[in-house]
PDB file of C-alpha atoms in Angstrom:
ATOM      1  CA  MET A   1     -13.812  -1.010   8.935  1.00  0.00           C
ATOM      2  CA  ALA A   2     -14.464   2.337  10.575  1.00  0.00           C
ATOM      3  CA  GLU A   3     -18.023   3.449  11.192  1.00  0.00           C
ATOM      4  CA  ASP A   4     -19.520   6.810  12.085  1.00  0.00           C
ATOM      5  CA  ASN A   5     -23.219   6.868  12.963  1.00  0.00           C
ATOM      6  CA  GLU A   6     -23.802   3.577  11.134  1.00  0.00           C
ATOM      7  CA  LYS A   7     -22.058   4.930   8.014  1.00  0.00           C
ATOM      8  CA  ILE A   8     -18.970   3.102   6.800  1.00  0.00           C
ATOM      9  CA  ALA A   9     -16.282   5.780   6.754  1.00  0.00           C
ATOM     10  CA  ALA A  10     -13.320   3.581   5.812  1.00  0.00           C
ATOM     11  CA  HIS A  11     -12.241   0.005   5.314  1.00  0.00           C
ATOM     12  CA  ILE A  12      -9.107  -2.071   4.881  1.00  0.00           C
ATOM     13  CA  MET A  13      -8.653  -5.559   3.514  1.00  0.00           C
ATOM     14  CA  TYR A  14      -5.874  -8.131   3.403  1.00  0.00           C
ATOM     15  CA  THR A  15      -5.543 -11.270   1.324  1.00  0.00           C
ATOM     16  CA  LYS A  16      -3.091 -14.114   1.607  1.00  0.00           C
ATOM     17  CA  VAL A  17      -0.355 -14.162  -1.011  1.00  0.00           C
ATOM     18  CA  HIS A  18       2.809 -16.160  -1.519  1.00  0.00           C
ATOM     19  CA  ILE A  19       6.307 -15.081  -2.392  1.00  0.00           C
ATOM     20  CA  VAL A  20       7.429 -17.765  -4.828  1.00  0.00           C
ATOM     21  CA  ASN A  21      10.993 -18.694  -5.706  1.00  0.00           C
ATOM     22  CA  GLY A  22      11.059 -21.867  -7.771  1.00  0.00           C
ATOM     23  CA  GLU A  23       9.561 -24.609  -5.630  1.00  0.00           C
ATOM     24  CA  GLU A  24       9.739 -22.526  -2.445  1.00  0.00           C
ATOM     25  CA  LYS A  25       6.688 -20.597  -1.258  1.00  0.00           C
ATOM     26  CA  TYR A  26       6.538 -18.150   1.627  1.00  0.00           C
ATOM     27  CA  GLU A  27       3.155 -16.993   2.921  1.00  0.00           C
ATOM     28  CA  SER A  28       2.551 -13.271   3.299  1.00  0.00           C
ATOM     29  CA  LEU A  29      -0.349 -10.822   3.245  1.00  0.00           C
ATOM     30  CA  ALA A  30      -1.278  -8.205   0.666  1.00  0.00           C
ATOM     31  CA  LEU A  31      -2.829  -5.004   1.952  1.00  0.00           C
ATOM     32  CA  ALA A  32      -5.430  -3.818  -0.545  1.00  0.00           C
ATOM     33  CA  PRO A  33      -7.604  -1.936  -0.630  1.00  0.00           C
ATOM     34  CA  LEU A  34      -7.522   0.785   1.984  1.00  0.00           C
ATOM     35  CA  SER A  35     -10.213   3.370   1.401  1.00  0.00           C
ATOM     36  CA  VAL A  36     -11.436   6.355   3.382  1.00  0.00           C
ATOM     37  CA  LEU A  37     -14.374   8.559   2.416  1.00  0.00           C
ATOM     38  CA  PRO A  38     -13.164  12.033   1.431  1.00  0.00           C
ATOM     39  CA  GLU A  39     -14.756  13.752   4.420  1.00  0.00           C
ATOM     40  CA  TYR A  40     -12.783  11.468   6.785  1.00  0.00           C
ATOM     41  CA  GLN A  41      -9.415  11.783   5.041  1.00  0.00           C
ATOM     42  CA  ASN A  42      -6.500  13.545   6.752  1.00  0.00           C
ATOM     43  CA  LYS A  43      -8.043  12.838  10.169  1.00  0.00           C
ATOM     44  CA  GLY A  44      -6.024   9.756  11.073  1.00  0.00           C
ATOM     45  CA  VAL A  45      -8.728   7.228  10.156  1.00  0.00           C
ATOM     46  CA  GLY A  46      -6.633   5.438   7.528  1.00  0.00           C
ATOM     47  CA  SER A  47      -3.547   5.430   9.751  1.00  0.00           C
ATOM     48  CA  HIS A  48      -5.572   3.960  12.596  1.00  0.00           C
ATOM     49  CA  LEU A  49      -6.865   1.176  10.336  1.00  0.00           C
ATOM     50  CA  VAL A  50      -3.383   0.388   9.025  1.00  0.00           C
ATOM     51  CA  ASN A  51      -1.733   0.366  12.453  1.00  0.00           C
ATOM     52  CA  THR A  52      -4.510  -1.658  14.092  1.00  0.00           C
ATOM     53  CA  SER A  53      -4.672  -4.186  11.264  1.00  0.00           C
ATOM     54  CA  LEU A  54      -0.877  -4.631  11.183  1.00  0.00           C
ATOM     55  CA  ASN A  55      -0.947  -5.367  14.911  1.00  0.00           C
ATOM     56  CA  ILE A  56      -3.704  -7.933  14.354  1.00  0.00           C
ATOM     57  CA  ALA A  57      -1.747  -9.552  11.501  1.00  0.00           C
ATOM     58  CA  ARG A  58       1.337  -9.732  13.729  1.00  0.00           C
ATOM     59  CA  ALA A  59      -0.701 -11.271  16.566  1.00  0.00           C
ATOM     60  CA  LEU A  60      -2.083 -13.868  14.136  1.00  0.00           C
ATOM     61  CA  GLY A  61       1.470 -14.918  13.301  1.00  0.00           C
ATOM     62  CA  TYR A  62       1.949 -13.322   9.890  1.00  0.00           C
ATOM     63  CA  GLU A  63       5.493 -12.180   9.300  1.00  0.00           C
ATOM     64  CA  SER A  64       5.236  -9.791   6.354  1.00  0.00           C
ATOM     65  CA  VAL A  65       2.865  -7.621   4.344  1.00  0.00           C
ATOM     66  CA  ILE A  66       3.048  -6.526   0.705  1.00  0.00           C
ATOM     67  CA  VAL A  67       1.415  -3.351  -0.582  1.00  0.00           C
ATOM     68  CA  LEU A  68       1.133  -1.691  -3.958  1.00  0.00           C
ATOM     69  CA  GLY A  69       0.484   1.916  -3.061  1.00  0.00           C
ATOM     70  CA  SER A  70       1.667   5.440  -2.522  1.00  0.00           C
ATOM     71  CA  GLU A  71       5.376   5.800  -1.830  1.00  0.00           C
ATOM     72  CA  LYS A  72       4.460   8.925   0.141  1.00  0.00           C
ATOM     73  CA  TYR A  73       1.924   7.206   2.439  1.00  0.00           C
ATOM     74  CA  TYR A  74       3.010   3.664   3.320  1.00  0.00           C
ATOM     75  CA  PRO A  75       6.641   4.272   4.408  1.00  0.00           C
ATOM     76  CA  ARG A  76       5.316   5.989   7.559  1.00  0.00           C
ATOM     77  CA  PHE A  77       4.253   2.502   8.714  1.00  0.00           C
ATOM     78  CA  GLY A  78       7.655   1.002   7.967  1.00  0.00           C
ATOM     79  CA  PHE A  79       7.053  -0.232   4.416  1.00  0.00           C
ATOM     80  CA  GLU A  80      10.142  -0.318   2.198  1.00  0.00           C
ATOM     81  CA  GLU A  81      10.660  -1.009  -1.479  1.00  0.00           C
ATOM     82  CA  ALA A  82      10.242  -4.734  -2.003  1.00  0.00           C
ATOM     83  CA  ALA A  83      13.164  -4.662  -4.438  1.00  0.00           C
ATOM     84  CA  LYS A  84      15.440  -4.219  -1.404  1.00  0.00           C
ATOM     85  CA  TYR A  85      14.551  -7.826  -0.540  1.00  0.00           C
ATOM     86  CA  LYS A  86      14.604  -9.014  -4.169  1.00  0.00           C
ATOM     87  CA  ILE A  87      10.827  -9.401  -4.058  1.00  0.00           C
ATOM     88  CA  THR A  88       8.997  -8.439  -7.245  1.00  0.00           C
ATOM     89  CA  ALA A  89       5.443  -8.029  -8.495  1.00  0.00           C
ATOM     90  CA  PRO A  90       4.046 -10.380 -11.150  1.00  0.00           C
ATOM     91  CA  PHE A  91       3.288  -7.337 -13.336  1.00  0.00           C
ATOM     92  CA  ASP A  92       5.019  -4.086 -14.268  1.00  0.00           C
ATOM     93  CA  VAL A  93       4.843  -1.528 -11.486  1.00  0.00           C
ATOM     94  CA  PRO A  94       7.128   1.308 -10.373  1.00  0.00           C
ATOM     95  CA  SER A  95       9.566  -0.069  -7.815  1.00  0.00           C
ATOM     96  CA  GLU A  96       8.885   2.729  -5.323  1.00  0.00           C
ATOM     97  CA  ASN A  97       5.189   1.751  -5.222  1.00  0.00           C
ATOM     98  CA  PHE A  98       5.663  -1.975  -4.574  1.00  0.00           C
ATOM     99  CA  MET A  99       6.570  -2.274  -0.915  1.00  0.00           C
ATOM    100  CA  VAL A 100       6.952  -4.779   1.878  1.00  0.00           C
ATOM    101  CA  LEU A 101       6.921  -4.639   5.662  1.00  0.00           C
ATOM    102  CA  GLU A 102       8.487  -7.172   7.982  1.00  0.00           C
ATOM    103  CA  LEU A 103       6.086  -7.793  10.872  1.00  0.00           C
ATOM    104  CA  LYS A 104       8.728  -9.972  12.480  1.00  0.00           C
ATOM    105  CA  LYS A 105      12.306  -8.734  12.474  1.00  0.00           C
ATOM    106  CA  THR A 106      14.423 -10.408   9.754  1.00  0.00           C
ATOM    107  CA  ALA A 107      11.400 -12.370   8.494  1.00  0.00           C
ATOM    108  CA  LEU A 108      12.470 -11.701   4.901  1.00  0.00           C
ATOM    109  CA  LYS A 109      16.186 -12.269   5.441  1.00  0.00           C
ATOM    110  CA  ASP A 110      16.336 -15.385   3.268  1.00  0.00           C
ATOM    111  CA  ILE A 111      13.192 -14.762   1.199  1.00  0.00           C
ATOM    112  CA  CYS A 112      13.113 -13.561  -2.398  1.00  0.00           C
ATOM    113  CA  GLY A 113      10.914 -14.163  -5.403  1.00  0.00           C
ATOM    114  CA  VAL A 114       7.756 -13.089  -7.179  1.00  0.00           C
ATOM    115  CA  VAL A 115       4.536 -12.336  -5.306  1.00  0.00           C
ATOM    116  CA  SER A 116       1.733 -14.682  -6.305  1.00  0.00           C
ATOM    117  CA  TYR A 117      -1.714 -13.149  -5.823  1.00  0.00           C
ATOM    118  CA  CYS A 118      -4.943 -15.131  -5.830  1.00  0.00           C
ATOM    119  CA  LYS A 119      -6.599 -15.403  -9.247  1.00  0.00           C
ATOM    120  CA  GLU A 120      -9.363 -12.940  -8.317  1.00  0.00           C
ATOM    121  CA  PHE A 121      -6.839 -10.088  -8.522  1.00  0.00           C
ATOM    122  CA  PHE A 122      -6.614 -10.688 -12.254  1.00  0.00           C
ATOM    123  CA  GLU A 123     -10.284 -11.165 -13.132  1.00  0.00           C
TER     124      GLU A 123
END
């Protein structure tokens, strides 16, 4: 969360997800949502939240992050198409918008499957 004079200017949230392949489950994080009030956009607020939160996730021991978002925005943080790793969404989505980031080098080397979101994403 980013505040300016007690006003919330932006926020970011992560939830735990799993990449599921048969009986195998690999824990990951899903970044969503990231929001920045219009008057604070294009000032680095969102980038600061993403970079800071990715560093926190890494420090907490998470090894990867999934995002469904802009193919023009998230690659600047290192996100790549999840399809490169044979990781798919549980719903139809353009491949270029469903991305993953390895927080630990080669964390996804032997991981593939479908991302399983918590039930609240579908309610």
